[in-house]
Coordinates of C-alpha atoms in Angstrom, one line a residue:
Chain A
M101 CA -1.0 -57.8 31.1
T102 CA -1.4 -55.7 34.1
Q103 CA -2.6 -52.1 33.9
F104 CA 0.4 -51.0 36.0
A105 CA 3.9 -51.8 35.1
I106 CA 5.1 -51.3 38.6
Q107 CA 3.0 -51.5 41.8
A108 CA 4.5 -51.2 45.2
H109 CA 2.6 -51.5 48.4
D110 CA 3.8 -50.1 51.8
I111 CA 7.5 -50.8 51.2
V112 CA 9.7 -50.5 54.3
R113 CA 13.4 -51.0 54.3
T114 CA 15.8 -50.3 57.1
F115 CA 19.6 -50.5 57.4
R116 CA 22.0 -50.7 60.2
N117 CA 19.8 -53.0 62.2
G118 CA 16.8 -50.7 61.9
D119 CA 18.6 -47.6 62.9
V120 CA 18.2 -46.0 59.4
R121 CA 14.7 -46.2 57.8
A122 CA 15.6 -45.7 54.2
L123 CA 12.1 -46.4 53.1
D124 CA 9.2 -45.8 55.4
G125 CA 6.0 -47.1 53.8
V126 CA 6.3 -46.2 50.2
S127 CA 3.5 -47.1 47.7
L128 CA 3.7 -46.5 44.0
N129 CA 1.4 -47.3 41.0
V130 CA 3.2 -46.7 37.7
P131 CA 1.1 -47.0 34.6
V132 CA 2.4 -48.8 31.6
G133 CA 4.2 -46.8 29.0
Q134 CA 5.0 -43.6 30.8
V135 CA 8.0 -42.0 32.6
F136 CA 7.3 -41.9 36.4
G137 CA 9.6 -39.7 38.3
L138 CA 11.0 -40.3 41.8
L139 CA 12.3 -36.9 42.9
G140 CA 14.4 -36.4 46.1
P141 CA 17.8 -35.5 47.5
N142 CA 20.6 -37.8 48.3
G143 CA 19.4 -40.1 51.2
S144 CA 15.7 -39.7 50.4
G145 CA 15.4 -43.4 49.6
K146 CA 15.1 -43.1 45.8
T147 CA 17.9 -45.6 45.0
T148 CA 16.8 -48.0 47.7
M149 CA 13.4 -48.1 46.1
V150 CA 14.9 -48.8 42.7
R151 CA 17.2 -51.6 44.1
I152 CA 14.2 -53.2 45.8
L153 CA 12.1 -53.1 42.5
A154 CA 15.2 -54.4 40.6
T155 CA 15.4 -57.4 43.0
I156 CA 18.9 -56.4 44.3
L157 CA 17.5 -55.8 47.8
S158 CA 14.5 -57.3 49.5
P159 CA 12.0 -55.1 51.4
D160 CA 11.7 -55.6 55.2
S161 CA 7.9 -55.5 54.7
G162 CA 5.5 -54.6 52.0
S163 CA 5.2 -56.0 48.5
A164 CA 5.8 -55.0 45.0
T165 CA 5.3 -56.3 41.5
V166 CA 7.1 -55.3 38.3
D167 CA 5.5 -56.4 35.0
G168 CA 3.0 -58.3 37.0
K169 CA 5.7 -60.5 38.8
D170 CA 6.5 -60.3 42.4
V171 CA 9.9 -58.9 43.2
V172 CA 10.6 -61.3 46.0
T173 CA 9.0 -64.6 45.1
Q174 CA 9.5 -64.3 41.3
A175 CA 12.7 -62.3 41.2
D176 CA 14.2 -64.2 38.3
A177 CA 11.1 -63.5 36.2
V178 CA 11.3 -59.8 37.2
R179 CA 15.0 -59.8 36.0
R180 CA 13.9 -60.9 32.6
S181 CA 11.5 -57.9 32.4
I182 CA 13.8 -55.0 33.5
G183 CA 16.7 -53.0 32.6
L184 CA 18.8 -51.0 35.1
A185 CA 21.1 -48.0 34.3
G186 CA 22.2 -45.2 36.4
Q187 CA 24.4 -42.5 37.8
Y188 CA 27.4 -44.6 38.3
A189 CA 27.3 -46.1 34.9
T190 CA 28.3 -49.6 35.9
V191 CA 30.2 -50.7 32.9
D192 CA 33.4 -52.9 33.0
E193 CA 36.1 -50.4 32.3
N194 CA 38.6 -53.1 31.2
L195 CA 36.2 -54.3 28.5
T196 CA 35.5 -52.5 25.2
G197 CA 32.1 -51.1 24.5
F198 CA 31.3 -54.0 22.3
E199 CA 32.5 -56.6 24.9
N200 CA 30.4 -54.9 27.6
I201 CA 27.2 -55.1 25.7
R202 CA 27.9 -58.6 24.5
M203 CA 28.7 -59.8 27.9
V204 CA 25.3 -58.5 29.2
A205 CA 23.6 -60.1 26.2
R206 CA 25.2 -63.4 27.0
L207 CA 24.3 -63.2 30.6
N208 CA 20.7 -62.5 29.3
H209 CA 21.1 -65.9 27.7
M210 CA 21.2 -64.9 24.1
D211 CA 23.2 -67.2 21.8
K212 CA 26.5 -65.9 20.6
A213 CA 25.4 -64.8 17.1
S214 CA 22.4 -62.9 18.5
A215 CA 24.5 -61.4 21.2
T216 CA 27.0 -60.0 18.7
A217 CA 24.3 -58.8 16.4
R218 CA 22.4 -57.0 19.3
A219 CA 25.7 -55.4 20.5
H220 CA 26.4 -53.9 17.0
E221 CA 22.7 -52.7 16.7
L222 CA 22.8 -51.0 20.2
L223 CA 26.2 -49.4 19.7
A224 CA 25.0 -47.9 16.4
Q225 CA 21.8 -46.7 18.0
F226 CA 23.6 -45.0 20.8
S227 CA 26.3 -43.4 18.5
L228 CA 29.0 -45.6 19.9
T229 CA 30.0 -47.5 16.8
D230 CA 33.3 -45.6 16.5
A231 CA 34.2 -46.3 20.0
A232 CA 33.1 -50.0 20.0
N233 CA 36.6 -51.4 20.2
R234 CA 38.0 -49.0 22.8
T235 CA 38.0 -50.0 26.5
A236 CA 35.2 -48.2 28.4
K237 CA 37.9 -46.6 30.6
T238 CA 38.7 -44.2 27.7
Y239 CA 35.0 -43.1 27.4
S240 CA 33.8 -39.7 28.4
G241 CA 31.0 -39.4 31.1
G242 CA 28.3 -39.0 28.4
M243 CA 29.6 -42.1 26.5
R244 CA 29.7 -44.2 29.6
R245 CA 26.1 -43.4 30.4
R246 CA 25.1 -44.2 26.9
L247 CA 26.9 -47.5 27.0
D248 CA 25.3 -48.2 30.4
L249 CA 21.9 -47.5 29.1
A250 CA 22.6 -49.6 25.9
A251 CA 23.6 -52.5 28.1
A252 CA 20.3 -52.0 30.2
L253 CA 18.4 -52.3 26.9
V254 CA 20.0 -55.5 25.6
A255 CA 17.0 -57.8 26.2
K256 CA 14.4 -55.2 25.2
P257 CA 12.9 -55.0 28.7
P258 CA 9.4 -53.6 29.0
V259 CA 10.4 -51.8 32.3
L260 CA 13.5 -49.6 32.6
F261 CA 14.9 -48.2 35.9
L262 CA 17.0 -45.1 35.4
D263 CA 18.8 -44.1 38.7
E264 CA 19.9 -40.4 38.3
P265 CA 20.8 -41.0 34.6
T266 CA 22.2 -37.5 34.1
T267 CA 23.7 -36.6 37.4
G268 CA 27.1 -35.0 36.8
L269 CA 26.7 -34.8 33.1
D270 CA 27.4 -31.7 31.0
P271 CA 24.3 -29.9 29.5
Q272 CA 24.7 -31.2 26.0
S273 CA 25.1 -34.9 27.2
R274 CA 22.2 -34.4 29.4
Q275 CA 20.1 -33.1 26.5
D276 CA 21.2 -36.1 24.4
L277 CA 20.2 -38.6 27.0
W278 CA 16.8 -36.9 27.5
E279 CA 16.1 -37.4 23.9
I280 CA 17.1 -41.0 24.0
I281 CA 14.8 -41.6 26.9
E282 CA 12.0 -39.9 25.2
G283 CA 12.5 -42.1 22.1
L284 CA 12.4 -45.2 24.3
V285 CA 9.1 -44.2 26.0
A286 CA 7.6 -43.6 22.5
T287 CA 8.2 -47.4 21.8
G288 CA 6.1 -48.2 24.8
V289 CA 8.8 -48.8 27.4
T290 CA 7.8 -47.9 31.1
V291 CA 10.5 -45.9 32.8
L292 CA 11.0 -45.3 36.5
L293 CA 13.3 -42.4 36.7
T294 CA 15.0 -41.1 39.8
T295 CA 16.4 -37.7 39.7
Q296 CA 17.3 -34.7 41.8
Y297 CA 16.6 -32.2 39.1
L298 CA 13.2 -30.8 38.9
E299 CA 13.9 -29.7 35.4
E300 CA 14.6 -33.3 34.4
A301 CA 11.4 -34.5 36.0
D302 CA 9.5 -31.8 34.4
R303 CA 10.8 -32.5 31.0
L304 CA 10.4 -36.3 31.1
A305 CA 7.9 -37.5 33.8
T306 CA 4.3 -37.8 33.3
Q307 CA 3.7 -38.2 37.1
L308 CA 6.1 -38.0 39.9
V309 CA 6.5 -38.4 43.6
V310 CA 8.8 -36.5 45.9
L311 CA 10.6 -38.5 48.6
D312 CA 12.0 -37.2 51.8
K313 CA 13.6 -39.4 54.4
G314 CA 12.0 -42.5 52.9
K315 CA 8.5 -41.1 52.7
I316 CA 6.4 -39.7 49.9
I317 CA 5.7 -36.1 50.7
A318 CA 4.1 -35.0 47.5
E319 CA 2.7 -36.5 44.3
G320 CA 1.1 -35.4 41.1
T321 CA 2.0 -34.2 37.7
P322 CA 5.0 -31.9 37.4
A323 CA 2.6 -29.1 36.5
S324 CA 0.5 -29.5 39.6
L325 CA 3.6 -29.6 41.7
K326 CA 5.0 -26.5 40.3
A327 CA 1.7 -24.7 40.4
Q328 CA 1.5 -25.6 44.1
L329 CA 5.0 -24.3 44.5
G330 CA 5.1 -21.2 42.2
T331 CA 6.9 -21.2 38.9
T332 CA 9.6 -18.6 39.3
V333 CA 12.0 -17.7 42.0
V334 CA 12.7 -14.0 42.4
A335 CA 16.1 -13.5 44.0
V336 CA 16.9 -10.1 45.5
T337 CA 20.4 -9.3 46.5
F338 CA 20.7 -6.7 49.2
E339 CA 23.9 -4.8 50.3
N340 CA 24.5 -7.3 53.0
S341 CA 22.7 -9.8 55.2
K342 CA 21.8 -7.2 57.8
A343 CA 20.0 -5.3 55.2
A344 CA 18.3 -8.3 53.9
H345 CA 16.8 -9.0 57.2
E346 CA 15.9 -5.3 57.9
H347 CA 14.1 -4.9 54.6
L348 CA 12.5 -8.3 54.2
G349 CA 9.2 -6.8 55.7
L350 CA 8.8 -4.5 52.6
I351 CA 8.4 -7.5 50.2
R352 CA 7.4 -10.4 52.5
D353 CA 3.8 -10.3 51.4
L354 CA 4.6 -10.8 47.7
T355 CA 4.7 -14.6 48.2
T356 CA 2.6 -17.1 50.1
N357 CA 5.5 -19.3 50.5
E358 CA 8.2 -19.0 53.1
P359 CA 10.9 -16.6 51.8
N360 CA 14.4 -18.1 51.7
I361 CA 17.2 -16.0 53.2
D362 CA 20.7 -16.9 52.2
G363 CA 23.1 -14.2 53.4
A364 CA 22.4 -11.0 51.5
I365 CA 20.0 -12.8 49.1
V366 CA 16.2 -13.0 49.7
E367 CA 14.4 -15.5 47.5
L368 CA 10.7 -15.4 46.8
T369 CA 8.9 -18.3 45.0
V370 CA 6.0 -16.9 43.1
N371 CA 3.7 -17.6 40.1
S372 CA 4.2 -14.3 38.3
G373 CA 7.9 -13.5 38.3
P374 CA 8.2 -10.4 36.1
Q375 CA 5.3 -8.7 37.9
V376 CA 6.7 -9.5 41.3
A377 CA 10.2 -8.4 40.3
A378 CA 8.8 -5.1 39.1
E379 CA 6.9 -4.7 42.4
V380 CA 10.0 -5.5 44.4
I381 CA 11.9 -2.8 42.6
R382 CA 9.1 -0.3 43.0
R383 CA 8.8 -0.8 46.8
L384 CA 12.5 -0.9 47.6
D385 CA 13.1 2.2 45.4
T386 CA 10.3 4.0 47.1
A387 CA 11.7 3.1 50.5
G388 CA 15.1 4.2 49.3
V389 CA 16.7 0.7 49.8
L390 CA 19.8 0.0 47.7
V391 CA 19.3 -3.3 45.7
A392 CA 22.6 -4.9 44.6
G393 CA 21.1 -7.4 42.3
L394 CA 17.9 -9.0 41.0
A395 CA 17.4 -12.3 39.2
L396 CA 14.7 -14.5 38.0
R397 CA 15.2 -18.3 37.8
E398 CA 13.3 -21.6 37.7
P399 CA 12.7 -23.2 41.0
S400 CA 15.2 -25.9 41.8
L401 CA 14.6 -29.1 43.9
D402 CA 16.0 -27.2 46.8
D403 CA 13.1 -24.7 46.6
V404 CA 10.5 -27.6 46.3
F405 CA 12.0 -29.1 49.4
L406 CA 12.1 -25.9 51.3
N407 CA 8.5 -25.4 50.5
L408 CA 7.3 -28.9 51.1
T409 CA 9.2 -29.7 54.2
G410 CA 10.3 -26.5 55.6
H411 CA 13.9 -27.8 55.8
K412 CA 16.6 -27.7 53.2
A413 CA 17.6 -30.7 51.3
E414 CA 20.9 -31.7 53.0
D415 CA 24.0 -32.9 51.2
F416 CA 22.3 -31.7 48.1
V417 CA 25.0 -30.3 45.9
A418 CA 27.6 -32.7 47.1
V419 CA 26.0 -35.7 45.5
S420 CA 27.2 -35.2 42.0
T421 CA 30.9 -35.2 42.9
E422 CA 30.6 -38.1 45.4
E423 CA 32.6 -41.2 44.9
P424 CA 30.7 -44.4 44.6
A425 CA 32.5 -45.8 47.6
T426 CA 31.3 -43.2 49.9
R427 CA 27.9 -43.4 48.5
K428 CA 27.7 -47.0 49.4
K429 CA 28.6 -46.4 53.0
G430 CA 26.1 -43.5 53.2
R431 CA 23.2 -45.6 51.9
R432 CA 23.7 -48.8 53.8
Chain B
M1210 CA 16.0 -64.0 21.6
S1211 CA 16.3 -64.7 25.3
T1212 CA 15.3 -68.1 26.3
T1213 CA 12.6 -68.7 28.9
T1214 CA 12.9 -72.4 29.1
Q1215 CA 13.4 -73.7 32.6
S1216 CA 14.1 -77.4 32.3
P1217 CA 16.9 -78.4 34.8
L1218 CA 19.1 -79.3 31.9
S1219 CA 18.8 -75.9 30.2
R1220 CA 19.3 -74.2 33.5
L1221 CA 22.5 -76.2 34.0
R1222 CA 23.7 -75.4 30.5
W1223 CA 23.0 -71.6 31.0
A1224 CA 24.6 -71.6 34.4
A1225 CA 27.8 -73.2 32.8
S1226 CA 27.6 -70.4 30.1
D1227 CA 27.2 -67.7 32.7
V1228 CA 30.3 -69.0 34.5
A1229 CA 32.2 -69.1 31.3
T1230 CA 31.2 -65.6 30.4
M1231 CA 32.2 -64.3 33.8
A1232 CA 35.5 -66.1 33.7
Q1233 CA 36.2 -64.7 30.3
R1234 CA 35.5 -61.2 31.6
N1235 CA 37.9 -61.7 34.5
L1236 CA 40.7 -63.0 32.3
M1237 CA 40.3 -60.1 30.0
A1238 CA 41.1 -57.8 32.8
V1239 CA 44.4 -59.6 33.4
V1240 CA 45.3 -59.1 29.8
R1241 CA 44.1 -55.5 29.6
I1242 CA 45.6 -54.1 32.7
P1243 CA 49.4 -54.0 32.4
S1244 CA 49.9 -54.0 36.2
A1245 CA 47.8 -57.1 36.6
L1246 CA 50.0 -58.9 34.1
V1247 CA 53.1 -57.8 35.9
F1248 CA 51.6 -59.1 39.2
V1249 CA 50.7 -62.5 37.6
I1250 CA 53.8 -63.2 35.5
I1251 CA 56.7 -60.9 36.3
Q1252 CA 56.5 -61.1 40.0
P1253 CA 56.8 -64.9 40.3
V1254 CA 59.7 -64.8 37.9
M1255 CA 61.4 -62.1 40.1
F1256 CA 60.9 -64.3 43.1
V1257 CA 62.5 -67.2 41.3
L1258 CA 65.6 -65.2 40.3
L1259 CA 65.7 -63.5 43.7
F1260 CA 65.8 -66.7 45.7
R1261 CA 67.7 -68.6 43.1
Y1262 CA 70.6 -66.2 42.8
V1263 CA 70.5 -63.7 45.7
F1264 CA 69.3 -65.6 48.7
G1265 CA 69.7 -69.1 47.6
G1266 CA 73.4 -69.3 48.1
A1267 CA 72.9 -68.8 51.8
I1268 CA 70.3 -71.6 52.1
T1269 CA 71.1 -75.3 52.3
A1270 CA 68.3 -77.6 51.1
P1271 CA 68.3 -81.1 52.6
G1272 CA 69.1 -83.9 50.1
T1273 CA 68.8 -81.7 46.9
S1274 CA 69.9 -78.6 45.3
Y1275 CA 68.2 -75.3 46.4
V1276 CA 66.8 -74.6 43.0
N1277 CA 65.0 -78.0 43.1
F1278 CA 63.8 -77.1 46.6
L1279 CA 62.7 -73.7 45.6
I1280 CA 60.6 -74.0 42.4
P1281 CA 57.7 -76.2 43.7
G1282 CA 57.6 -73.8 46.7
I1283 CA 57.4 -70.7 44.4
L1284 CA 54.5 -72.4 42.6
V1285 CA 52.5 -72.6 45.7
Q1286 CA 53.5 -69.2 46.9
T1287 CA 52.6 -67.5 43.6
T1288 CA 49.1 -68.9 43.7
V1289 CA 48.5 -67.8 47.2
F1290 CA 49.8 -64.3 46.3
G1291 CA 47.6 -64.4 43.1
A1292 CA 44.5 -65.0 45.1
V1293 CA 44.9 -61.5 46.5
G1294 CA 43.8 -60.4 43.0
T1295 CA 40.6 -62.2 43.5
A1296 CA 39.9 -60.2 46.8
I1297 CA 40.7 -56.9 45.2
G1298 CA 38.8 -57.6 41.9
L1299 CA 35.6 -58.6 43.8
A1300 CA 35.9 -55.7 46.1
E1301 CA 36.3 -53.4 43.0
D1302 CA 33.2 -54.9 41.3
L1303 CA 31.3 -54.3 44.4
Q1304 CA 32.5 -50.8 44.8
R1305 CA 31.8 -49.8 41.2
G1306 CA 28.4 -51.2 41.3
L1307 CA 29.0 -54.0 38.7
I1308 CA 27.8 -56.7 41.2
E1309 CA 24.6 -54.7 41.4
R1310 CA 24.2 -54.9 37.6
F1311 CA 24.9 -58.6 37.7
R1312 CA 22.4 -59.2 40.4
A1313 CA 19.6 -57.5 38.3
L1314 CA 20.3 -59.8 35.4
P1315 CA 18.6 -63.2 34.9
M1316 CA 21.9 -65.0 35.2
A1317 CA 22.9 -67.9 37.5
R1318 CA 23.5 -66.5 41.0
M1319 CA 26.8 -68.5 41.4
A1320 CA 28.3 -67.3 38.1
V1321 CA 30.0 -64.2 39.6
L1322 CA 32.0 -66.2 42.2
G1323 CA 32.2 -69.3 39.9
G1324 CA 33.6 -67.3 37.0
R1325 CA 36.1 -65.5 39.2
T1326 CA 37.5 -68.6 40.7
I1327 CA 37.6 -70.4 37.4
A1328 CA 39.4 -67.4 35.9
D1329 CA 41.9 -67.8 38.9
L1330 CA 42.3 -71.5 37.9
A1331 CA 43.2 -70.6 34.4
R1332 CA 45.7 -68.0 35.6
N1333 CA 47.3 -70.5 37.9
I1334 CA 47.6 -72.9 35.0
L1335 CA 49.4 -70.2 33.1
I1336 CA 51.6 -69.5 36.1
L1337 CA 52.4 -73.2 36.3
V1338 CA 53.6 -73.3 32.8
V1339 CA 55.7 -70.2 33.0
I1340 CA 57.4 -71.1 36.3
T1341 CA 58.1 -74.6 35.0
I1342 CA 59.8 -73.1 31.9
V1343 CA 61.7 -70.5 33.8
G1344 CA 62.6 -73.1 36.4
F1345 CA 64.1 -75.4 33.8
G1346 CA 66.1 -72.4 32.6
V1347 CA 67.7 -71.7 36.0
G1348 CA 68.6 -75.3 36.6
F1349 CA 65.4 -76.9 38.1
R1350 CA 65.6 -80.7 37.5
P1351 CA 62.5 -82.5 38.9
E1352 CA 63.2 -86.3 38.9
G1353 CA 59.7 -87.7 39.8
G1354 CA 58.7 -88.2 36.3
V1355 CA 55.9 -86.8 34.0
V1356 CA 53.0 -88.5 35.8
A1357 CA 54.1 -87.3 39.2
Y1358 CA 54.6 -83.8 37.8
L1359 CA 51.0 -83.8 36.6
Q1360 CA 49.9 -85.1 40.0
A1361 CA 51.8 -82.3 41.8
S1362 CA 50.2 -79.8 39.3
F1363 CA 46.8 -81.2 40.2
V1364 CA 47.4 -80.8 43.9
M1365 CA 48.8 -77.3 43.5
L1366 CA 45.8 -76.3 41.3
F1367 CA 43.1 -77.8 43.5
F1368 CA 44.7 -76.3 46.6
S1369 CA 44.9 -72.9 45.0
Y1370 CA 41.3 -73.1 43.7
C1371 CA 40.1 -73.6 47.3
V1372 CA 42.3 -70.7 48.5
S1373 CA 40.6 -68.5 45.9
W1374 CA 37.3 -69.0 47.6
G1375 CA 38.6 -67.8 50.9
F1376 CA 40.0 -64.7 49.2
A1377 CA 36.6 -64.2 47.4
Y1378 CA 35.1 -64.0 50.9
I1379 CA 37.5 -61.4 52.0
G1380 CA 36.9 -59.3 48.8
L1381 CA 33.2 -59.4 49.4
A1382 CA 33.6 -58.5 53.0
A1383 CA 35.9 -55.6 52.5
P1384 CA 34.2 -52.1 52.1
N1385 CA 36.6 -51.3 49.2
S1386 CA 39.5 -52.6 47.2
E1387 CA 42.2 -50.8 49.3
T1388 CA 40.8 -52.4 52.5
A1389 CA 40.7 -55.8 50.7
Q1390 CA 44.3 -55.5 49.8
A1391 CA 45.2 -54.3 53.4
M1392 CA 43.3 -57.2 54.8
T1393 CA 45.0 -59.9 52.7
F1394 CA 48.6 -58.9 53.4
P1395 CA 48.8 -59.7 57.1
L1396 CA 47.4 -63.1 56.1
I1397 CA 49.6 -64.0 53.1
F1398 CA 53.0 -63.1 54.5
P1399 CA 52.9 -65.4 57.5
I1400 CA 51.4 -68.3 55.6
T1401 CA 53.9 -68.1 52.7
F1402 CA 57.1 -67.0 54.5
A1403 CA 56.7 -68.9 57.8
S1404 CA 56.4 -72.1 55.7
S1405 CA 58.6 -74.6 54.0
I1406 CA 58.3 -72.7 50.7
F1407 CA 61.6 -70.9 50.7
V1408 CA 63.6 -72.4 53.5
P1409 CA 63.7 -75.8 55.4
V1410 CA 61.6 -75.5 58.5
Q1411 CA 64.4 -77.0 60.7
T1412 CA 66.2 -73.7 60.6
M1413 CA 63.4 -71.8 62.4
P1414 CA 63.1 -71.4 66.2
G1415 CA 61.2 -74.3 67.8
W1416 CA 57.9 -72.3 68.5
L1417 CA 57.7 -71.2 64.8
Q1418 CA 58.5 -74.6 63.5
V1419 CA 55.3 -76.0 65.1
F1420 CA 53.3 -73.5 63.1
A1421 CA 55.5 -73.6 60.0
R1422 CA 55.6 -77.4 59.7
N1423 CA 51.8 -78.0 60.1
Q1424 CA 50.1 -75.1 58.4
P1425 CA 48.3 -76.0 55.1
V1426 CA 50.6 -73.9 52.8
S1427 CA 53.6 -75.8 54.0
Q1428 CA 51.8 -79.1 53.6
A1429 CA 50.9 -78.1 50.0
A1430 CA 54.6 -77.1 49.3
E1431 CA 55.9 -80.4 50.8
S1432 CA 53.4 -82.4 48.7
V1433 CA 54.1 -80.6 45.4
R1434 CA 57.9 -80.7 46.0
G1435 CA 57.9 -84.4 47.0
L1436 CA 55.8 -85.3 44.0
M1437 CA 57.9 -83.3 41.5
L1438 CA 61.4 -84.4 42.9
G1439 CA 60.2 -88.0 43.6
T1440 CA 61.3 -87.7 47.2
P1441 CA 59.4 -88.9 50.4
H1442 CA 56.8 -86.5 51.5
G1443 CA 54.8 -88.4 54.1
N1444 CA 51.1 -87.8 54.2
S1445 CA 51.4 -84.2 53.0
T1446 CA 49.4 -84.9 49.8
W1447 CA 46.4 -86.2 51.8
I1448 CA 46.7 -83.6 54.4
T1449 CA 46.8 -80.9 51.7
M1450 CA 43.7 -82.3 49.9
A1451 CA 42.0 -82.6 53.3
W1452 CA 42.7 -78.9 54.0
A1453 CA 41.6 -77.9 50.6
L1454 CA 38.3 -79.7 50.8
L1455 CA 37.7 -78.3 54.3
A1456 CA 38.3 -74.8 52.9
L1457 CA 36.0 -75.5 49.9
V1458 CA 33.1 -76.8 51.9
T1459 CA 33.3 -74.0 54.5
L1460 CA 34.5 -71.0 52.5
A1461 CA 32.6 -71.5 49.3
P1462 CA 29.2 -71.4 51.1
L1463 CA 30.4 -68.4 53.3
A1464 CA 31.4 -66.5 50.2
T1465 CA 28.2 -67.4 48.4
R1466 CA 26.1 -66.2 51.3
R1467 CA 28.1 -63.1 51.5
Y1468 CA 27.6 -62.5 47.8
R1469 CA 23.8 -62.8 48.2
R1470 CA 23.9 -60.1 50.9
A1471 CA 26.4 -57.8 49.3
A1472 CA 25.7 -54.8 47.1

């Protein structure tokens, strides 16, 4: 057994005859038995990386192994070691939950009796027994993700790829899925998780890398990244955007990061939120500046991006409502 | 649990099992989606009734009744129309990311397309049975005998199986299911209507006759009709089989290559 469940070395992958460099020299070492996060906005190369590691795409150059097997030369062996689930919950809508899992079990070459038994077992494990005989078309978003994940686990793979598993889910379903993923990791499964939510990476990942335009721009533990970034965003709302620009100078020095100005709102990413917020109010009050609002919040991936790259993560909000069809065109 | 044996025999056995699993999955869709069932069963019956009772009176068939002329043609036409479902279904699988899931499974690579075309074959057998029964109900009297009827069925099924591979290629090449549908219609209308399926080719203008007489769908219709009715049909059976084989050896590898690159 190898020490690393996934190793990738200098992976490059281009699309449209080289015009789009989806991955531009990405290397990863994912230790066995932990959740490894790939964090980045739409188009950063996360999904392309997963597809290469899952043997769906081949890299232009570079090499990678999963569970000790080469993704190009031993693709079939890799497929026996992996499960793949994700954002688009690729279940067959015309089949029932039971039929979906049983189909994947049969395609994993289990005999009929084992396939049936495994399907019932997984449906129970994912609280889908009541819906087992309904077509997946009738499932809610959360149920579809659970079914998708159940199908990925059919052959008890040691390595699991989760491509934005909670994008577009409601908070409760997201919470449920997080608990399921934590339960899986406790059994020794290695998970490569892609996400655009810092909160998700923070909750689940032991280590993570941040991808931007096909390159790794930061790596470490969630805590180290957040420490580097600042733990709280202080959002000060002025009367209007003119006032925001005029009075920025009064509070500019409270953060070492670049302040983000969005209309009348000035955002400062800092380590000690409440203290900075108090200082902001004190200074603006002393100067006689009217503050329309003040809020503290956790930094989002947007904030991470702004700080790491100096540019905003484009198409960022749009991704959760995007149709699979447009996604495909966008990523080719 | 999951087998890891890799002897050629066990590989072959599992490949067959994968094809069967995929074929079953595709047939389920036909049963589950009411519109698919309408497309498969109701539409050909409508065509039979439409041409038998609405247009048929205005069409003279050489040497036989129009209903005898019509039914073998409808059989061929229906299987060509039905192959559109293959293109749309594959485009949908691709669009929804299902193909991606299949490609990450340790299943036989050819099972997705193999299962799809086998499911088509099963659907075409169903169509054959339904149209035969409906045909008899509206006055179809094939006089070629049972053996010839089975021969005709074989020609029709083999021809349509090869057509499926062509439509599979279209489905994989199309960016989405709507485009797949749009791509197939300009193709199926000329090959089914500018043919000897519904009307004798002699009534068409000369330039169109050249196309209508020689194109593969007409040859298939001529062969199936001749065999079923026990009338002379020249070399049409051999020509049909040649077209079908040609389609199979060119389009099946093309579609398979396209599948490897898709997703």
